[in-house]
Amino acid sequence: MIDYAVSILIFACIYGLVALGLNIQWGLTGLINLGQVAFFAVGAYTFALLSKIGMPFPVGVLVATLTGGGFGAAVAMFTPRLREDYLAIVTLGFSEFVRLILLNEKWLAGGPDGIAGIQRPMTIAGFGSEVSFLIIVVVTLAIAFAFTRRIEGFPIGRTLRAIREDETVVSSVGKVTLAYKTRAFMLGAALAGLGGAFFASYLSYISPDMFGPNVSIYVLAAVLIGRQGSSVATLASTALVALLLEGTRILKDYVTFVDGVELAALRLMLLGIALIAIVAVRYGPRRAV
Amino acid sequence: MKEILEIKCLSRRFGGLQAVNKCEFSVRAHSITGLVGPNGAGKSTLFNLVSGFVRPDSGEIRFAGERIDTLSAHSVARLGLRRTFQIPRELKQMTVLENLLLVPENQFGDRIVSVLSQGKRVREEEGKNLQIARGVLEMVGLSEKATHQAALLSGGQKKLLELARCLMAKPKLLLLDEPTAGVNPTLIRHLMSVLRRVNESGVTLLIIEHNMTVIMELCERVIVMDRGQVIAAGSPSAIQSNKQVLEAYLGGVSA
Ligand SMILES: Nc1ncnc2c1ncn2[C@@H]1O[C@H](COP(=O)(O)OP(=O)(O)O)[C@@H](O)[C@H]1O
Ligand SMILES: [Mg+2]
């Protein structure tokens, strides 16, 4: 039971990193990204491959983060003007593209078999492997959180929010909106890459089927439930989504009137209902401008 | 430099509509120049062309002697040519002050690296810009609304915010698209004195305006457009008695 709670917390922190990234892109800057899983996968595989050649944990994490950001920059550059409609298509397409490459290019990433034996960080003296990992990921999340909070509060955050509201205004005051948007997208992808590194390390085995569109949807849900552009709300709602998705698994032991398959369906229904309710309240007609 | 803005044979078509048709005029440096004409004459489109938001099909635009017709909007703005929008584009979810703090160029805090700094430099910079912003708000008469959300402003106040945003940048040439529309009459008088003061501080003004009192009192020269073309230019009194101008207004859609 405790082990299970630790594991949920670890996943929540990992998804928290990915969601914080999406929050910079979508929440703060208004850049829609339907394929955040792509950068998550890039980070995970980068870490896994580096782990295979014996790179130490911190190096792997750093390079995975940078690679995620690099891919983010590439996607940003291939999306004309980073316009919303193009972005939606490009990001969705790119995430499937990444997954198919990982699935089919055996020489690169093991194909459908994935990569096993990925390293964990060293355990912290006095703690077990799981708890050590939890501590490391919590610290990482805290640093990422402090970073994104600062972005929100600094003039740069104001410019990004202004771009979300009305790009024309930002151009009219002499700012190069495309440069800001590219950077925001890159940062968000880098955070997804960081999350991916922890994901690969924690599971010590990854395969392409772990990087389906549902991952993108879950983090989208987290950012949507949270208040747009707020890191605090993003993390809170990531925890909520993780709880709804994972926590309800625990119910299996207590709820006996439905079987496991039904419960699995119920969990997703619960998430769906929660989303609809929140969207109806938050983005209802009263708030429409 | 006598002419700060020179426009030559400028044209722009939207589908079947020739919105701006071989326009030709210039604006003298340090002047207040009016741009009038019936609705749909192409005045706002002309502003969009000059400010780089819309590309001309042909023709030339020179600002302080340099061609700007191929520059993008942000580059034009950086040269010191700023514009307001006919329909105010306030950033609704931000406060009035935040709307203005967006403007200053080359803010250190506006770069991502600043997030990794101690923050002292950013705070100092913000403090300085805040002072400038408060001064500008004082000038246009929006001080009381400084911390209000921009969405809550009245139509007239939003027009003042548009103006304030431009003034933040200390422009050389300011294009104002119907600055008094929706502003109440007492405020219009105030606004006129503000514009005069802005002009005296060295800013050239080109103003699209339907309010004839404003035109008569402020402008030393008026340019009249109709159906995409400049049909007259001269002193306000000469324009008022120009037969072609009267016809354009009477014949046009309600002006
Ligand atoms: N982006 C656009 N696309 C299509 N038509 C436009 C566009 N902008 C302006 N127009 C048209 O060009 C004409 C001139 O408009 P505008 O410049 O706004 O006139 P004014 O400001 O003098 O009232 C109008 O008929 C308008 O409908
Ligand atoms: Mg107009």
Coordinates of C-alpha atoms and ligand atoms in Angstrom, one line a residue:
Chain A
M1 CA 0.0 0.0 0.0
I2 CA 2.8 2.5 1.0
D3 CA 4.9 1.2 -2.0
Y4 CA 1.9 1.9 -4.2
A5 CA 1.5 5.4 -2.8
V6 CA 5.2 6.1 -3.4
S7 CA 4.9 4.9 -7.0
I8 CA 1.8 7.1 -7.6
L9 CA 3.7 10.1 -6.2
I10 CA 6.6 9.4 -8.5
F11 CA 4.4 9.2 -11.5
A12 CA 2.6 12.3 -10.4
C13 CA 5.9 14.2 -10.2
I14 CA 7.0 12.9 -13.6
Y15 CA 3.8 14.0 -15.2
G16 CA 4.0 17.2 -13.2
L17 CA 7.3 18.0 -15.1
V18 CA 5.6 17.3 -18.4
A19 CA 2.6 19.3 -17.5
L20 CA 4.7 22.3 -16.3
G21 CA 6.2 22.2 -19.7
L22 CA 2.9 22.2 -21.5
N23 CA 1.8 25.0 -19.1
I24 CA 4.5 27.3 -20.4
Q25 CA 3.5 26.5 -24.0
W26 CA -0.2 26.4 -23.8
G27 CA -1.2 27.8 -20.5
L28 CA 1.1 30.8 -20.6
T29 CA 1.8 31.5 -24.3
G30 CA -1.3 29.9 -25.9
L31 CA 0.7 27.5 -28.1
I32 CA -1.4 24.4 -28.5
N33 CA 0.6 21.2 -28.3
L34 CA -1.3 18.0 -28.8
G35 CA 1.9 15.9 -28.9
Q36 CA 3.7 16.7 -25.7
V37 CA 4.3 12.9 -25.5
A38 CA 6.8 13.2 -28.4
F39 CA 9.2 15.2 -26.3
F40 CA 8.6 13.0 -23.3
A41 CA 9.5 10.0 -25.5
V42 CA 12.6 11.8 -26.9
G43 CA 13.8 12.4 -23.3
A44 CA 13.1 8.9 -22.2
Y45 CA 14.9 7.3 -25.1
T46 CA 17.8 9.7 -25.0
F47 CA 18.2 8.8 -21.3
A48 CA 17.9 5.1 -22.0
L49 CA 20.4 5.1 -24.8
L50 CA 22.9 7.1 -22.8
S51 CA 22.4 4.8 -19.8
K52 CA 23.2 1.9 -22.1
I53 CA 26.6 3.4 -22.9
G54 CA 27.3 4.0 -19.3
M55 CA 26.7 7.7 -18.9
P56 CA 26.1 8.8 -15.3
F57 CA 22.6 9.6 -14.2
P58 CA 22.9 13.4 -14.1
V59 CA 24.5 13.6 -17.5
G60 CA 21.7 11.4 -18.9
V61 CA 19.1 13.7 -17.4
L62 CA 20.7 16.8 -18.6
V63 CA 21.2 15.6 -22.2
A64 CA 17.7 14.2 -22.3
T65 CA 16.4 17.6 -21.3
L66 CA 18.5 19.4 -23.9
T67 CA 17.5 16.9 -26.6
G68 CA 13.8 17.4 -25.7
G69 CA 14.3 21.1 -26.1
G70 CA 16.2 20.7 -29.3
F71 CA 13.4 18.7 -30.8
G72 CA 11.0 21.4 -29.6
A73 CA 13.0 24.0 -31.4
A74 CA 12.9 21.9 -34.6
V75 CA 9.2 21.4 -34.4
A76 CA 8.7 25.1 -33.8
M77 CA 10.9 25.9 -36.8
F78 CA 8.9 23.7 -39.1
T79 CA 5.6 25.2 -38.0
P80 CA 4.8 28.3 -40.1
R81 CA 4.7 31.2 -37.7
L82 CA 3.7 28.8 -34.9
R83 CA 0.1 29.5 -35.7
E84 CA -2.4 27.6 -33.6
D85 CA -4.0 25.7 -36.3
Y86 CA -0.7 24.5 -37.8
L87 CA 0.6 23.7 -34.4
A88 CA -2.3 21.4 -33.5
I89 CA -1.7 19.4 -36.6
V90 CA 2.1 19.4 -36.6
T91 CA 2.4 18.4 -32.9
L92 CA -0.1 15.7 -33.2
G93 CA 1.6 14.4 -36.3
F94 CA 5.0 14.7 -34.9
S95 CA 4.1 12.6 -31.8
E96 CA 2.8 9.8 -33.9
F97 CA 5.9 10.1 -36.2
V98 CA 8.2 9.8 -33.2
R99 CA 6.3 6.7 -31.9
L100 CA 6.4 5.0 -35.3
I101 CA 10.1 5.7 -35.7
L102 CA 10.7 4.2 -32.3
L103 CA 8.6 1.2 -33.2
N104 CA 10.1 0.5 -36.6
E105 CA 13.7 1.5 -36.4
K106 CA 15.1 -1.5 -34.4
W107 CA 18.7 -0.4 -34.8
L108 CA 18.0 2.8 -33.0
A109 CA 15.8 2.0 -30.1
G110 CA 15.1 -1.7 -30.0
G111 CA 11.8 -1.4 -31.9
P112 CA 8.7 -2.9 -30.3
D113 CA 10.9 -4.6 -27.7
G114 CA 12.0 -1.3 -26.3
I115 CA 15.0 -0.8 -24.1
A116 CA 15.6 -2.7 -20.8
G117 CA 18.0 -2.3 -18.0
I118 CA 17.9 1.5 -17.8
Q119 CA 19.8 2.8 -14.8
R120 CA 18.3 4.3 -11.6
P121 CA 20.0 7.1 -9.7
M122 CA 22.1 6.1 -6.7
T123 CA 20.1 5.5 -3.6
I124 CA 20.3 8.1 -0.9
A125 CA 21.9 6.7 2.3
G126 CA 19.3 5.6 4.7
F127 CA 16.5 5.3 2.2
G128 CA 15.2 2.5 0.0
S129 CA 15.5 2.6 -3.8
E130 CA 11.9 3.7 -4.3
V131 CA 12.0 6.5 -1.7
S132 CA 15.4 7.7 -2.9
F133 CA 14.0 8.0 -6.3
L134 CA 10.9 9.8 -5.0
I135 CA 13.2 12.3 -3.2
I136 CA 15.2 13.0 -6.3
V137 CA 12.2 13.5 -8.5
V138 CA 10.5 15.7 -5.9
V139 CA 13.6 17.9 -5.7
T140 CA 13.8 18.1 -9.5
L141 CA 10.1 19.0 -9.7
A142 CA 10.6 21.7 -7.1
I143 CA 13.4 23.3 -9.0
A144 CA 11.4 23.1 -12.3
F145 CA 8.4 24.6 -10.4
A146 CA 10.5 27.5 -9.0
F147 CA 11.8 28.1 -12.5
T148 CA 8.3 28.2 -14.2
R149 CA 6.9 30.3 -11.3
R150 CA 9.6 32.8 -11.9
I151 CA 8.9 32.9 -15.6
E152 CA 5.3 33.7 -14.8
G153 CA 6.1 36.5 -12.4
F154 CA 8.8 38.1 -14.5
P155 CA 8.4 40.5 -17.4
I156 CA 9.0 37.6 -19.8
G157 CA 5.9 35.9 -18.4
R158 CA 3.9 39.1 -19.0
T159 CA 5.1 39.1 -22.6
L160 CA 4.1 35.5 -23.1
R161 CA 0.6 36.1 -21.6
A162 CA 0.3 39.1 -23.9
I163 CA 1.1 36.9 -26.9
R164 CA -1.6 34.4 -25.7
E165 CA -4.1 37.3 -25.6
D166 CA -3.3 39.2 -28.7
E167 CA -0.2 38.7 -30.8
T168 CA -0.9 41.7 -32.9
V169 CA -0.5 44.0 -29.9
V170 CA 2.8 42.5 -29.0
S171 CA 4.1 43.0 -32.6
S172 CA 2.8 46.6 -32.5
V173 CA 4.9 47.4 -29.5
G174 CA 8.0 46.2 -31.4
K175 CA 8.5 42.7 -30.0
V176 CA 9.3 39.7 -32.3
T177 CA 6.6 37.4 -31.2
L178 CA 7.9 34.4 -33.2
A179 CA 11.1 34.4 -31.2
Y180 CA 9.2 34.4 -27.9
K181 CA 6.9 31.6 -29.1
T182 CA 9.8 29.5 -30.3
R183 CA 11.5 29.9 -26.9
A184 CA 8.4 29.1 -25.0
F185 CA 7.8 26.0 -27.1
M186 CA 11.4 24.9 -26.6
L187 CA 11.3 25.3 -22.9
G188 CA 8.1 23.3 -22.6
A189 CA 9.6 20.5 -24.7
A190 CA 12.7 20.5 -22.6
L191 CA 10.6 20.0 -19.4
A192 CA 8.9 17.1 -21.2
G193 CA 12.3 15.6 -22.0
L194 CA 13.3 16.0 -18.4
G195 CA 10.1 14.1 -17.3
G196 CA 10.9 11.4 -19.9
A197 CA 14.4 10.8 -18.5
F198 CA 12.9 10.2 -15.0
F199 CA 10.2 8.0 -16.5
A200 CA 12.7 5.8 -18.3
S201 CA 14.9 5.6 -15.2
Y202 CA 12.0 4.8 -12.9
L203 CA 10.6 2.0 -15.0
S204 CA 14.1 0.8 -16.1
Y205 CA 12.3 -0.5 -19.2
I206 CA 10.6 1.5 -22.0
S207 CA 8.9 0.6 -25.2
P208 CA 7.1 2.6 -27.9
D209 CA 3.6 1.6 -26.7
M210 CA 4.1 3.6 -23.5
F211 CA 4.2 6.8 -25.6
G212 CA 0.8 6.9 -27.1
P213 CA -1.4 9.9 -27.5
N214 CA -3.1 9.3 -24.2
V215 CA -0.1 10.7 -22.4
S216 CA -0.5 14.0 -24.3
I217 CA -4.2 13.9 -23.4
Y218 CA -3.6 13.4 -19.7
V219 CA -1.2 16.4 -19.5
L220 CA -3.5 18.5 -21.6
A221 CA -6.3 17.6 -19.1
A222 CA -4.0 18.7 -16.2
V223 CA -3.3 22.0 -17.8
L224 CA -6.9 22.5 -18.8
I225 CA -8.2 21.8 -15.3
G226 CA -5.6 24.1 -13.8
R227 CA -5.9 27.8 -14.3
Q228 CA -4.3 28.8 -17.5
G229 CA -0.7 29.9 -17.1
S230 CA -0.5 29.0 -13.4
S231 CA 2.2 26.5 -12.3
V232 CA 0.6 26.0 -8.9
A233 CA -2.8 25.1 -10.5
T234 CA -1.0 22.9 -13.1
L235 CA 0.7 20.9 -10.4
A236 CA -2.4 20.6 -8.3
S237 CA -4.5 19.4 -11.2
T238 CA -1.7 17.0 -12.3
A239 CA -2.0 15.5 -8.9
L240 CA -5.7 15.3 -9.3
V241 CA -5.4 13.6 -12.7
A242 CA -2.8 11.2 -11.3
L243 CA -5.1 10.4 -8.4
L244 CA -8.1 9.8 -10.7
L245 CA -6.1 7.6 -13.0
E246 CA -3.9 5.8 -10.7
G247 CA -5.4 6.2 -7.2
T248 CA -8.6 4.7 -8.2
R249 CA -6.7 1.5 -8.9
I250 CA -6.5 1.1 -5.1
L251 CA -10.3 1.0 -5.1
K252 CA -10.0 -2.5 -6.6
D253 CA -9.2 -3.9 -3.2
Y254 CA -12.2 -2.3 -1.6
V255 CA -14.9 -2.1 -4.3
T256 CA -16.0 -5.6 -4.9
F257 CA -19.2 -5.1 -6.8
V258 CA -17.4 -4.3 -10.1
D259 CA -14.6 -6.4 -11.6
G260 CA -11.3 -5.1 -12.7
V261 CA -12.1 -4.4 -16.3
E262 CA -15.2 -2.5 -15.3
L263 CA -13.2 -0.5 -12.8
A264 CA -10.7 0.4 -15.4
A265 CA -13.4 1.8 -17.6
L266 CA -15.0 3.6 -14.6
R267 CA -11.7 5.3 -13.8
L268 CA -11.5 6.8 -17.2
M269 CA -15.2 7.8 -17.0
L270 CA -14.5 9.5 -13.7
L271 CA -11.7 11.5 -15.3
G272 CA -14.0 12.4 -18.2
I273 CA -16.8 13.5 -16.0
A274 CA -14.4 15.5 -13.8
L275 CA -13.1 17.2 -17.0
I276 CA -16.5 18.0 -18.3
A277 CA -17.6 19.4 -15.0
I278 CA -14.5 21.6 -14.6
V279 CA -14.6 22.9 -18.1
A280 CA -18.3 23.6 -17.8
V281 CA -17.8 25.6 -14.6
R282 CA -14.5 27.3 -15.6
Y283 CA -15.1 28.0 -19.3
G284 CA -18.9 28.3 -19.1
P285 CA -20.8 31.0 -21.0
R286 CA -20.5 33.4 -18.1
R287 CA -16.8 33.6 -18.7
A288 CA -17.0 33.9 -22.4
V289 CA -15.7 37.2 -23.7
Chain B
M1 CA 14.4 66.0 -42.6
K2 CA 11.2 67.9 -43.5
E3 CA 8.9 65.0 -44.4
I4 CA 8.8 62.3 -41.8
L5 CA 6.5 60.1 -43.8
E6 CA 6.3 59.9 -47.6
I7 CA 3.8 57.7 -49.4
K8 CA 4.1 57.1 -53.1
C9 CA 1.6 55.4 -55.4
L10 CA 0.6 53.0 -52.6
S11 CA -2.0 50.4 -53.5
R12 CA -3.6 47.4 -51.8
R13 CA -6.5 45.2 -53.0
F14 CA -8.6 42.8 -51.0
G15 CA -10.2 40.4 -53.4
G16 CA -12.3 42.5 -55.8
L17 CA -12.0 45.6 -53.6
Q18 CA -9.3 48.2 -54.2
A19 CA -9.0 49.4 -50.6
V20 CA -6.1 51.7 -51.2
N21 CA -5.6 53.0 -54.7
K22 CA -2.4 54.8 -55.7
C23 CA -2.3 56.9 -52.6
E24 CA 0.2 59.7 -52.5
F25 CA 0.9 62.1 -49.7
S26 CA 3.5 63.1 -47.1
V27 CA 3.5 64.1 -43.5
R28 CA 5.7 66.9 -42.3
A29 CA 7.9 66.3 -39.3
H30 CA 6.5 67.7 -36.0
S31 CA 3.1 68.4 -37.5
I32 CA -0.3 67.3 -36.5
T33 CA -1.9 66.0 -39.7
G34 CA -5.5 64.8 -40.0
L35 CA -6.7 62.0 -42.2
V36 CA -10.4 62.1 -43.0
G37 CA -12.8 60.5 -45.3
P38 CA -16.1 58.5 -45.3
N39 CA -16.2 55.0 -43.8
G40 CA -14.6 52.5 -46.0
A41 CA -12.4 55.1 -47.7
G42 CA -9.3 53.0 -46.8
K43 CA -7.9 55.1 -43.9
S44 CA -7.4 52.2 -41.5
T45 CA -6.0 50.1 -44.3
L46 CA -3.5 52.8 -45.0
F47 CA -2.5 52.7 -41.3
N48 CA -2.1 48.9 -41.6
L49 CA 0.1 49.3 -44.6
V50 CA 2.3 52.0 -43.0
S51 CA 2.7 50.1 -39.8
G52 CA 3.6 46.9 -41.5
F53 CA 0.6 44.8 -40.6
V54 CA -0.6 44.6 -44.2
R55 CA 1.7 44.3 -47.2
P56 CA 1.2 46.8 -50.1
D57 CA 0.6 45.4 -53.6
S58 CA 2.7 48.2 -55.0
G59 CA 4.1 51.6 -54.0
E60 CA 6.5 53.1 -51.6
I61 CA 6.5 54.0 -48.0
R62 CA 9.3 56.0 -46.5
F63 CA 9.8 56.8 -42.9
A64 CA 12.4 59.4 -42.1
G65 CA 13.8 58.9 -45.5
E66 CA 14.0 55.1 -45.3
R67 CA 11.9 52.5 -47.2
I68 CA 9.8 50.6 -44.7
D69 CA 7.3 48.9 -47.0
T70 CA 8.9 45.5 -46.7
L71 CA 9.5 45.6 -43.0
S72 CA 7.5 43.6 -40.6
A73 CA 5.3 45.3 -38.0
H74 CA 7.7 44.9 -35.1
S75 CA 10.6 46.4 -37.1
V76 CA 8.5 49.4 -38.1
A77 CA 7.5 49.9 -34.4
R78 CA 11.1 49.7 -33.4
L79 CA 12.0 52.5 -35.7
G80 CA 9.7 54.7 -33.7
L81 CA 6.5 54.5 -35.7
R82 CA 3.7 53.5 -33.5
R83 CA 0.0 53.1 -34.1
T84 CA -3.3 52.7 -32.2
F85 CA -6.1 50.5 -33.4
Q86 CA -9.5 51.8 -34.4
I87 CA -11.1 49.0 -32.3
P88 CA -9.1 49.0 -29.1
R89 CA -7.0 46.0 -28.6
E90 CA -6.4 46.2 -24.9
L91 CA -5.0 43.0 -23.2
K92 CA -8.2 42.2 -21.3
Q93 CA -6.9 39.9 -18.7
M94 CA -4.1 42.3 -17.7
T95 CA -4.3 45.4 -15.6
V96 CA -3.9 48.8 -17.2
L97 CA -0.4 49.1 -15.8
E98 CA 0.6 45.7 -17.1
N99 CA -0.6 46.7 -20.5
L100 CA 1.9 49.5 -20.4
L101 CA 4.7 47.6 -18.8
L102 CA 4.7 45.3 -21.8
V103 CA 6.0 48.1 -24.0
P104 CA 9.5 49.2 -23.0
E105 CA 12.1 47.7 -25.4
N106 CA 15.1 45.6 -24.5
Q107 CA 14.0 44.8 -21.0
F108 CA 16.4 42.5 -19.3
G109 CA 13.5 40.8 -17.5
D110 CA 12.0 40.1 -20.9
R111 CA 14.7 37.5 -21.6
I112 CA 14.6 34.0 -20.3
V113 CA 18.1 34.2 -18.8
S114 CA 16.8 36.8 -16.4
V115 CA 14.9 34.1 -14.7
L116 CA 18.2 32.6 -13.6
S117 CA 19.5 35.9 -12.3
Q118 CA 19.1 37.2 -8.7
G119 CA 16.3 39.4 -9.8
K120 CA 17.6 42.6 -8.5
R121 CA 18.2 44.1 -11.9
V122 CA 14.7 43.1 -13.0
R123 CA 13.1 44.7 -10.0
E124 CA 15.1 47.9 -10.6
E125 CA 14.1 47.9 -14.2
E126 CA 10.4 47.3 -13.4
G127 CA 10.5 50.1 -10.8
K128 CA 11.8 52.5 -13.4
N129 CA 9.3 51.4 -16.0
L130 CA 6.5 51.6 -13.5
Q131 CA 7.3 55.2 -12.9
I132 CA 7.2 55.9 -16.6
A133 CA 3.9 54.1 -16.9
R134 CA 2.4 56.0 -14.0
G135 CA 3.5 59.2 -15.6
V136 CA 1.9 58.3 -18.9
L137 CA -1.4 57.3 -17.2
E138 CA -1.4 60.6 -15.4
M139 CA -1.0 62.3 -18.7
V140 CA -3.9 60.6 -20.4
G141 CA -6.0 60.7 -17.3
L142 CA -6.2 57.0 -16.5
S143 CA -4.4 57.1 -13.2
E144 CA -7.4 56.0 -11.2
K145 CA -7.7 52.9 -13.4
A146 CA -4.1 51.8 -13.1
T147 CA -4.7 48.6 -11.3
H148 CA -8.0 47.8 -12.9
Q149 CA -8.3 44.9 -15.4
A150 CA -8.3 46.4 -18.9
A151 CA -11.5 44.4 -19.8
L152 CA -13.4 46.6 -17.3
L153 CA -12.6 49.9 -18.9
S154 CA -15.2 51.8 -20.9
G155 CA -14.9 52.2 -24.6
G156 CA -13.5 55.6 -24.3
Q157 CA -11.0 54.6 -21.6
K158 CA -9.8 51.8 -23.8
K159 CA -9.0 54.3 -26.5
L160 CA -7.0 56.2 -24.0
L161 CA -5.2 53.0 -23.0
E162 CA -4.3 52.5 -26.7
L163 CA -2.8 56.0 -26.8
A164 CA -1.0 55.5 -23.5
R165 CA 0.6 52.3 -24.8
C166 CA 2.0 54.2 -27.7
L167 CA 3.3 57.0 -25.5
M168 CA 5.2 54.5 -23.4
A169 CA 7.5 54.1 -26.3
K170 CA 8.3 57.8 -27.0
P171 CA 7.6 57.4 -30.7
K172 CA 8.7 59.7 -33.5
L173 CA 5.5 59.3 -35.5
L174 CA 2.2 58.3 -34.0
L175 CA -0.7 57.1 -36.1
L176 CA -3.9 57.5 -34.2
D177 CA -7.0 55.7 -35.6
E178 CA -10.1 57.6 -34.4
P179 CA -8.7 58.4 -30.9
T180 CA -11.8 60.2 -29.8
A181 CA -14.4 57.7 -30.9
G182 CA -16.5 56.7 -27.8
V183 CA -14.7 59.1 -25.6
N184 CA -17.0 61.5 -23.7
P185 CA -17.0 65.2 -24.7
T186 CA -15.3 66.5 -21.5
L187 CA -12.6 63.9 -22.0
I188 CA -12.2 64.8 -25.6
R189 CA -11.2 68.3 -24.6
H190 CA -8.6 66.8 -22.2
L191 CA -7.5 64.4 -24.9
M192 CA -6.9 67.3 -27.3
S193 CA -4.7 69.1 -24.9
V194 CA -2.8 65.8 -24.3
L195 CA -2.3 65.4 -28.0
R196 CA -1.1 68.9 -28.3
R197 CA 1.4 68.4 -25.5
V198 CA 2.6 65.2 -27.0
N199 CA 3.1 67.0 -30.3
E200 CA 5.0 69.8 -28.6
S201 CA 7.4 67.2 -27.1
G202 CA 8.4 66.4 -30.7
V203 CA 6.1 63.6 -31.8
T204 CA 4.5 63.9 -35.2
L205 CA 0.9 62.9 -35.2
L206 CA -1.2 61.5 -38.0
I207 CA -4.8 61.3 -36.9
I208 CA -7.8 59.6 -38.4
E209 CA -10.7 61.5 -37.1
H210 CA -14.4 62.0 -37.7
N211 CA -14.9 64.8 -35.1
M212 CA -14.5 68.0 -37.1
T213 CA -13.9 70.1 -34.1
V214 CA -10.9 68.0 -33.2
I215 CA -9.6 68.3 -36.8
M216 CA -10.2 72.0 -37.0
E217 CA -8.5 72.8 -33.7
L218 CA -5.6 70.4 -33.8
C219 CA -4.5 69.9 -37.4
E220 CA -2.4 72.2 -39.4
R221 CA -3.0 70.0 -42.5
V222 CA -5.7 67.6 -43.5
I223 CA -5.6 64.8 -46.1
V224 CA -8.9 63.6 -47.5
M225 CA -9.4 60.0 -48.8
D226 CA -12.3 58.6 -50.7
R227 CA -12.5 55.1 -52.2
G228 CA -8.9 54.4 -51.6
Q229 CA -7.6 57.6 -53.1
V230 CA -6.4 60.9 -51.8
I231 CA -8.8 63.4 -53.2
A232 CA -7.7 66.6 -51.4
A233 CA -5.1 67.9 -49.0
G234 CA -4.7 71.3 -47.4
S235 CA -5.5 73.4 -44.4
P236 CA -8.6 72.5 -42.4
S237 CA -10.5 75.5 -43.5
A238 CA -9.7 75.0 -47.2
I239 CA -10.7 71.4 -46.9
Q240 CA -14.1 72.3 -45.3
S241 CA -15.1 74.4 -48.3
N242 CA -13.7 71.9 -50.9
K243 CA -16.5 70.9 -53.2
Q244 CA -15.1 67.4 -54.0
V245 CA -14.7 66.7 -50.3
L246 CA -18.3 67.7 -49.5
E247 CA -19.5 65.4 -52.3
A248 CA -17.5 62.5 -51.0
Y249 CA -19.0 62.8 -47.6
L250 CA -22.6 63.3 -48.9
G251 CA -22.2 60.6 -51.4
G252 CA -20.5 58.2 -49.2
V253 CA -21.8 55.9 -46.5
S254 CA -22.7 57.8 -43.4
A255 CA -19.5 59.4 -42.3
Ligands
LIG1 N1 -8.3 42.6 -44.1 C1 -9.3 43.0 -45.0 N2 -9.8 42.0 -45.8 C2 -10.8 42.4 -46.7 N3 -11.3 43.6 -46.8 C3 -10.8 44.6 -46.0 C4 -9.7 44.3 -45.1 N4 -9.4 45.4 -44.4 C5 -10.2 46.4 -44.9 N5 -11.0 45.9 -45.9 C6 -12.0 46.7 -46.7 O1 -11.3 47.8 -47.2 C7 -12.2 48.9 -47.2 C8 -11.5 50.0 -46.5 O2 -11.6 49.8 -45.1 P1 -11.0 50.7 -44.0 O3 -9.6 50.9 -44.4 O4 -11.2 50.1 -42.7 O5 -11.8 52.0 -44.2 P2 -11.9 53.3 -43.2 O6 -10.9 53.1 -42.1 O7 -11.5 54.4 -44.0 O8 -13.3 53.3 -42.7 C9 -13.5 48.4 -46.6 O9 -14.4 48.2 -47.6 C10 -13.1 47.2 -45.9 O10 -14.2 46.3 -45.8
MG2 MG -11.3 52.9 -40.1

